[in-house]
Amino acid sequence: MVQLGSWREERTKPKESYQFIEKELIRVKLKNYELVDFNVQLNLVIMEYIGEQWQLIS
């Protein structure tokens, strides 16, 4: 989440505000990649569990 105080400070410096926004976007992208990675790992764990249960049944 962008802090409003720092956001206002950055907006008074036009040249730096673009870099600031770019950094925030990169940070958000990295967080999204972390979430995707977590989801993939979670799905693998669930699939392994289902596979093990299926082997026990058959």
PDB file of N, CA and C in Angstrom:
ATOM      1  N   MET A   1       0.838  -1.192   0.000  1.00  0.00           N
ATOM      2  CA  MET A   1       0.000   0.000   0.000  1.00  0.00           C
ATOM      3  C   MET A   1       0.877   1.249   0.000  1.00  0.00           C
ATOM      4  N   VAL A   2       0.579   2.158  -0.878  1.00  0.00           N
ATOM      5  CA  VAL A   2       1.355   3.395  -0.968  1.00  0.00           C
ATOM      6  C   VAL A   2       0.989   4.309   0.198  1.00  0.00           C
ATOM      7  N   GLN A   3       2.005   4.767   0.933  1.00  0.00           N
ATOM      8  CA  GLN A   3       1.771   5.703   2.035  1.00  0.00           C
ATOM      9  C   GLN A   3       1.422   7.067   1.456  1.00  0.00           C
ATOM     10  N   LEU A   4       0.311   7.646   1.917  1.00  0.00           N
ATOM     11  CA  LEU A   4      -0.136   8.938   1.379  1.00  0.00           C
ATOM     12  C   LEU A   4       0.880  10.045   1.605  1.00  0.00           C
ATOM     13  N   GLY A   5       1.505  10.060   2.781  1.00  0.00           N
ATOM     14  CA  GLY A   5       2.500  11.083   3.084  1.00  0.00           C
ATOM     15  C   GLY A   5       3.640  11.069   2.091  1.00  0.00           C
ATOM     16  N   SER A   6       4.240   9.893   1.897  1.00  0.00           N
ATOM     17  CA  SER A   6       5.364   9.779   0.967  1.00  0.00           C
ATOM     18  C   SER A   6       4.897  10.021  -0.465  1.00  0.00           C
ATOM     19  N   TRP A   7       3.668   9.621  -0.770  1.00  0.00           N
ATOM     20  CA  TRP A   7       3.102   9.839  -2.104  1.00  0.00           C
ATOM     21  C   TRP A   7       3.043  11.337  -2.411  1.00  0.00           C
ATOM     22  N   ARG A   8       2.560  12.127  -1.436  1.00  0.00           N
ATOM     23  CA  ARG A   8       2.466  13.587  -1.617  1.00  0.00           C
ATOM     24  C   ARG A   8       3.850  14.206  -1.760  1.00  0.00           C
ATOM     25  N   GLU A   9       4.785  13.741  -0.954  1.00  0.00           N
ATOM     26  CA  GLU A   9       6.157  14.254  -1.035  1.00  0.00           C
ATOM     27  C   GLU A   9       6.737  13.991  -2.417  1.00  0.00           C
ATOM     28  N   GLU A  10       6.531  12.779  -2.915  1.00  0.00           N
ATOM     29  CA  GLU A  10       7.090  12.412  -4.216  1.00  0.00           C
ATOM     30  C   GLU A  10       6.446  13.207  -5.342  1.00  0.00           C
ATOM     31  N   ARG A  11       5.163  13.511  -5.195  1.00  0.00           N
ATOM     32  CA  ARG A  11       4.457  14.239  -6.258  1.00  0.00           C
ATOM     33  C   ARG A  11       4.960  15.668  -6.417  1.00  0.00           C
ATOM     34  N   THR A  12       5.576  16.225  -5.376  1.00  0.00           N
ATOM     35  CA  THR A  12       6.118  17.582  -5.484  1.00  0.00           C
ATOM     36  C   THR A  12       7.432  17.582  -6.259  1.00  0.00           C
ATOM     37  N   LYS A  13       7.998  16.396  -6.479  1.00  0.00           N
ATOM     38  CA  LYS A  13       9.230  16.266  -7.266  1.00  0.00           C
ATOM     39  C   LYS A  13       8.895  15.488  -8.540  1.00  0.00           C
ATOM     40  N   PRO A  14       8.470  16.181  -9.604  1.00  0.00           N
ATOM     41  CA  PRO A  14       7.967  15.517 -10.810  1.00  0.00           C
ATOM     42  C   PRO A  14       8.927  14.502 -11.430  1.00  0.00           C
ATOM     43  N   LYS A  15      10.210  14.826 -11.478  1.00  0.00           N
ATOM     44  CA  LYS A  15      11.171  13.912 -12.106  1.00  0.00           C
ATOM     45  C   LYS A  15      11.261  12.600 -11.348  1.00  0.00           C
ATOM     46  N   GLU A  16      11.211  12.701 -10.020  1.00  0.00           N
ATOM     47  CA  GLU A  16      11.365  11.504  -9.193  1.00  0.00           C
ATOM     48  C   GLU A  16      10.062  10.736  -9.024  1.00  0.00           C
ATOM     49  N   SER A  17       8.928  11.404  -9.261  1.00  0.00           N
ATOM     50  CA  SER A  17       7.642  10.734  -9.030  1.00  0.00           C
ATOM     51  C   SER A  17       7.462   9.542  -9.964  1.00  0.00           C
ATOM     52  N   TYR A  18       7.964   9.652 -11.204  1.00  0.00           N
ATOM     53  CA  TYR A  18       7.848   8.538 -12.144  1.00  0.00           C
ATOM     54  C   TYR A  18       8.621   7.331 -11.636  1.00  0.00           C
ATOM     55  N   GLN A  19       9.843   7.582 -11.146  1.00  0.00           N
ATOM     56  CA  GLN A  19      10.658   6.490 -10.601  1.00  0.00           C
ATOM     57  C   GLN A  19       9.986   5.876  -9.378  1.00  0.00           C
ATOM     58  N   PHE A  20       9.374   6.730  -8.566  1.00  0.00           N
ATOM     59  CA  PHE A  20       8.676   6.267  -7.362  1.00  0.00           C
ATOM     60  C   PHE A  20       7.532   5.329  -7.746  1.00  0.00           C
ATOM     61  N   ILE A  21       6.727   5.752  -8.729  1.00  0.00           N
ATOM     62  CA  ILE A  21       5.598   4.934  -9.195  1.00  0.00           C
ATOM     63  C   ILE A  21       6.113   3.620  -9.774  1.00  0.00           C
ATOM     64  N   GLU A  22       7.206   3.702 -10.543  1.00  0.00           N
ATOM     65  CA  GLU A  22       7.797   2.510 -11.148  1.00  0.00           C
ATOM     66  C   GLU A  22       8.232   1.519 -10.066  1.00  0.00           C
ATOM     67  N   LYS A  23       8.873   2.027  -9.012  1.00  0.00           N
ATOM     68  CA  LYS A  23       9.306   1.169  -7.901  1.00  0.00           C
ATOM     69  C   LYS A  23       8.115   0.497  -7.238  1.00  0.00           C
ATOM     70  N   GLU A  24       7.041   1.264  -7.031  1.00  0.00           N
ATOM     71  CA  GLU A  24       5.833   0.707  -6.409  1.00  0.00           C
ATOM     72  C   GLU A  24       5.247  -0.401  -7.276  1.00  0.00           C
ATOM     73  N   LEU A  25       5.215  -0.175  -8.593  1.00  0.00           N
ATOM     74  CA  LEU A  25       4.672  -1.178  -9.514  1.00  0.00           C
ATOM     75  C   LEU A  25       5.506  -2.447  -9.472  1.00  0.00           C
ATOM     76  N   ILE A  26       6.829  -2.291  -9.429  1.00  0.00           N
ATOM     77  CA  ILE A  26       7.717  -3.453  -9.364  1.00  0.00           C
ATOM     78  C   ILE A  26       7.462  -4.227  -8.071  1.00  0.00           C
ATOM     79  N   ARG A  27       7.275  -3.475  -6.962  1.00  0.00           N
ATOM     80  CA  ARG A  27       7.015  -4.106  -5.667  1.00  0.00           C
ATOM     81  C   ARG A  27       5.712  -4.908  -5.714  1.00  0.00           C
ATOM     82  N   VAL A  28       4.676  -4.321  -6.335  1.00  0.00           N
ATOM     83  CA  VAL A  28       3.380  -5.000  -6.453  1.00  0.00           C
ATOM     84  C   VAL A  28       3.518  -6.246  -7.315  1.00  0.00           C
ATOM     85  N   LYS A  29       4.269  -6.136  -8.427  1.00  0.00           N
ATOM     86  CA  LYS A  29       4.482  -7.291  -9.308  1.00  0.00           C
ATOM     87  C   LYS A  29       5.167  -8.416  -8.560  1.00  0.00           C
ATOM     88  N   LEU A  30       6.189  -8.085  -7.777  1.00  0.00           N
ATOM     89  CA  LEU A  30       6.905  -9.106  -7.013  1.00  0.00           C
ATOM     90  C   LEU A  30       5.976  -9.788  -6.023  1.00  0.00           C
ATOM     91  N   LYS A  31       5.109  -9.007  -5.369  1.00  0.00           N
ATOM     92  CA  LYS A  31       4.145  -9.595  -4.432  1.00  0.00           C
ATOM     93  C   LYS A  31       3.204 -10.538  -5.164  1.00  0.00           C
ATOM     94  N   ASN A  32       2.771 -10.147  -6.371  1.00  0.00           N
ATOM     95  CA  ASN A  32       1.890 -11.000  -7.167  1.00  0.00           C
ATOM     96  C   ASN A  32       2.590 -12.303  -7.536  1.00  0.00           C
ATOM     97  N   TYR A  33       3.874 -12.212  -7.927  1.00  0.00           N
ATOM     98  CA  TYR A  33       4.627 -13.420  -8.263  1.00  0.00           C
ATOM     99  C   TYR A  33       4.752 -14.329  -7.051  1.00  0.00           C
ATOM    100  N   GLU A  34       4.968 -13.733  -5.869  1.00  0.00           N
ATOM    101  CA  GLU A  34       5.049 -14.529  -4.640  1.00  0.00           C
ATOM    102  C   GLU A  34       3.738 -15.264  -4.396  1.00  0.00           C
ATOM    103  N   LEU A  35       2.610 -14.579  -4.610  1.00  0.00           N
ATOM    104  CA  LEU A  35       1.294 -15.196  -4.420  1.00  0.00           C
ATOM    105  C   LEU A  35       1.082 -16.336  -5.402  1.00  0.00           C
ATOM    106  N   VAL A  36       1.459 -16.117  -6.665  1.00  0.00           N
ATOM    107  CA  VAL A  36       1.317 -17.158  -7.689  1.00  0.00           C
ATOM    108  C   VAL A  36       2.164 -18.360  -7.308  1.00  0.00           C
ATOM    109  N   ASP A  37       3.407 -18.113  -6.878  1.00  0.00           N
ATOM    110  CA  ASP A  37       4.313 -19.185  -6.472  1.00  0.00           C
ATOM    111  C   ASP A  37       3.715 -19.971  -5.312  1.00  0.00           C
ATOM    112  N   PHE A  38       3.137 -19.266  -4.344  1.00  0.00           N
ATOM    113  CA  PHE A  38       2.506 -19.914  -3.191  1.00  0.00           C
ATOM    114  C   PHE A  38       1.344 -20.788  -3.644  1.00  0.00           C
ATOM    115  N   ASN A  39       0.514 -20.260  -4.562  1.00  0.00           N
ATOM    116  CA  ASN A  39      -0.635 -21.016  -5.067  1.00  0.00           C
ATOM    117  C   ASN A  39      -0.191 -22.277  -5.790  1.00  0.00           C
ATOM    118  N   VAL A  40       0.859 -22.163  -6.600  1.00  0.00           N
ATOM    119  CA  VAL A  40       1.377 -23.322  -7.333  1.00  0.00           C
ATOM    120  C   VAL A  40       1.854 -24.384  -6.348  1.00  0.00           C
ATOM    121  N   GLN A  41       2.617 -23.959  -5.334  1.00  0.00           N
ATOM    122  CA  GLN A  41       3.126 -24.913  -4.342  1.00  0.00           C
ATOM    123  C   GLN A  41       1.986 -25.572  -3.574  1.00  0.00           C
ATOM    124  N   LEU A  42       0.983 -24.784  -3.223  1.00  0.00           N
ATOM    125  CA  LEU A  42      -0.171 -25.308  -2.496  1.00  0.00           C
ATOM    126  C   LEU A  42      -0.907 -26.343  -3.347  1.00  0.00           C
ATOM    127  N   ASN A  43      -1.094 -26.027  -4.630  1.00  0.00           N
ATOM    128  CA  ASN A  43      -1.759 -26.966  -5.541  1.00  0.00           C
ATOM    129  C   ASN A  43      -0.986 -28.270  -5.644  1.00  0.00           C
ATOM    130  N   LEU A  44       0.343 -28.189  -5.694  1.00  0.00           N
ATOM    131  CA  LEU A  44       1.164 -29.402  -5.772  1.00  0.00           C
ATOM    132  C   LEU A  44       0.983 -30.259  -4.523  1.00  0.00           C
ATOM    133  N   VAL A  45       0.945 -29.612  -3.364  1.00  0.00           N
ATOM    134  CA  VAL A  45       0.751 -30.344  -2.103  1.00  0.00           C
ATOM    135  C   VAL A  45      -0.605 -31.038  -2.107  1.00  0.00           C
ATOM    136  N   ILE A  46      -1.642 -30.323  -2.536  1.00  0.00           N
ATOM    137  CA  ILE A  46      -2.996 -30.894  -2.592  1.00  0.00           C
ATOM    138  C   ILE A  46      -3.041 -32.067  -3.569  1.00  0.00           C
ATOM    139  N   MET A  47      -2.414 -31.897  -4.738  1.00  0.00           N
ATOM    140  CA  MET A  47      -2.411 -32.971  -5.745  1.00  0.00           C
ATOM    141  C   MET A  47      -1.680 -34.201  -5.230  1.00  0.00           C
ATOM    142  N   GLU A  48      -0.552 -33.992  -4.527  1.00  0.00           N
ATOM    143  CA  GLU A  48       0.189 -35.116  -3.948  1.00  0.00           C
ATOM    144  C   GLU A  48      -0.677 -35.846  -2.927  1.00  0.00           C
ATOM    145  N   TYR A  49      -1.380 -35.076  -2.099  1.00  0.00           N
ATOM    146  CA  TYR A  49      -2.243 -35.653  -1.063  1.00  0.00           C
ATOM    147  C   TYR A  49      -3.352 -36.478  -1.708  1.00  0.00           C
ATOM    148  N   ILE A  50      -3.994 -35.913  -2.743  1.00  0.00           N
ATOM    149  CA  ILE A  50      -5.069 -36.626  -3.447  1.00  0.00           C
ATOM    150  C   ILE A  50      -4.515 -37.900  -4.078  1.00  0.00           C
ATOM    151  N   GLY A  51      -3.316 -37.794  -4.664  1.00  0.00           N
ATOM    152  CA  GLY A  51      -2.669 -38.960  -5.272  1.00  0.00           C
ATOM    153  C   GLY A  51      -2.428 -40.064  -4.256  1.00  0.00           C
ATOM    154  N   GLU A  52      -1.946 -39.685  -3.082  1.00  0.00           N
ATOM    155  CA  GLU A  52      -1.690 -40.664  -2.019  1.00  0.00           C
ATOM    156  C   GLU A  52      -2.990 -41.305  -1.553  1.00  0.00           C
ATOM    157  N   GLN A  53      -4.039 -40.508  -1.370  1.00  0.00           N
ATOM    158  CA  GLN A  53      -5.341 -41.026  -0.942  1.00  0.00           C
ATOM    159  C   GLN A  53      -5.890 -41.992  -1.987  1.00  0.00           C
ATOM    160  N   TRP A  54      -5.730 -41.630  -3.255  1.00  0.00           N
ATOM    161  CA  TRP A  54      -6.238 -42.444  -4.353  1.00  0.00           C
ATOM    162  C   TRP A  54      -5.530 -43.795  -4.389  1.00  0.00           C
ATOM    163  N   GLN A  55      -4.201 -43.768  -4.123  1.00  0.00           N
ATOM    164  CA  GLN A  55      -3.431 -45.018  -4.096  1.00  0.00           C
ATOM    165  C   GLN A  55      -3.879 -45.904  -2.931  1.00  0.00           C
ATOM    166  N   LEU A  56      -4.231 -45.298  -1.809  1.00  0.00           N
ATOM    167  CA  LEU A  56      -4.683 -46.062  -0.646  1.00  0.00           C
ATOM    168  C   LEU A  56      -6.017 -46.745  -0.930  1.00  0.00           C
ATOM    169  N   ILE A  57      -6.892 -46.060  -1.684  1.00  0.00           N
ATOM    170  CA  ILE A  57      -8.222 -46.598  -1.981  1.00  0.00           C
ATOM    171  C   ILE A  57      -8.131 -47.756  -2.975  1.00  0.00           C
ATOM    172  N   SER A  58      -7.347 -47.557  -4.036  1.00  0.00           N
ATOM    173  CA  SER A  58      -7.299 -48.575  -5.107  1.00  0.00           C
ATOM    174  C   SER A  58      -6.368 -49.730  -4.777  1.00  0.00           C
TER     175      SER A  58
END
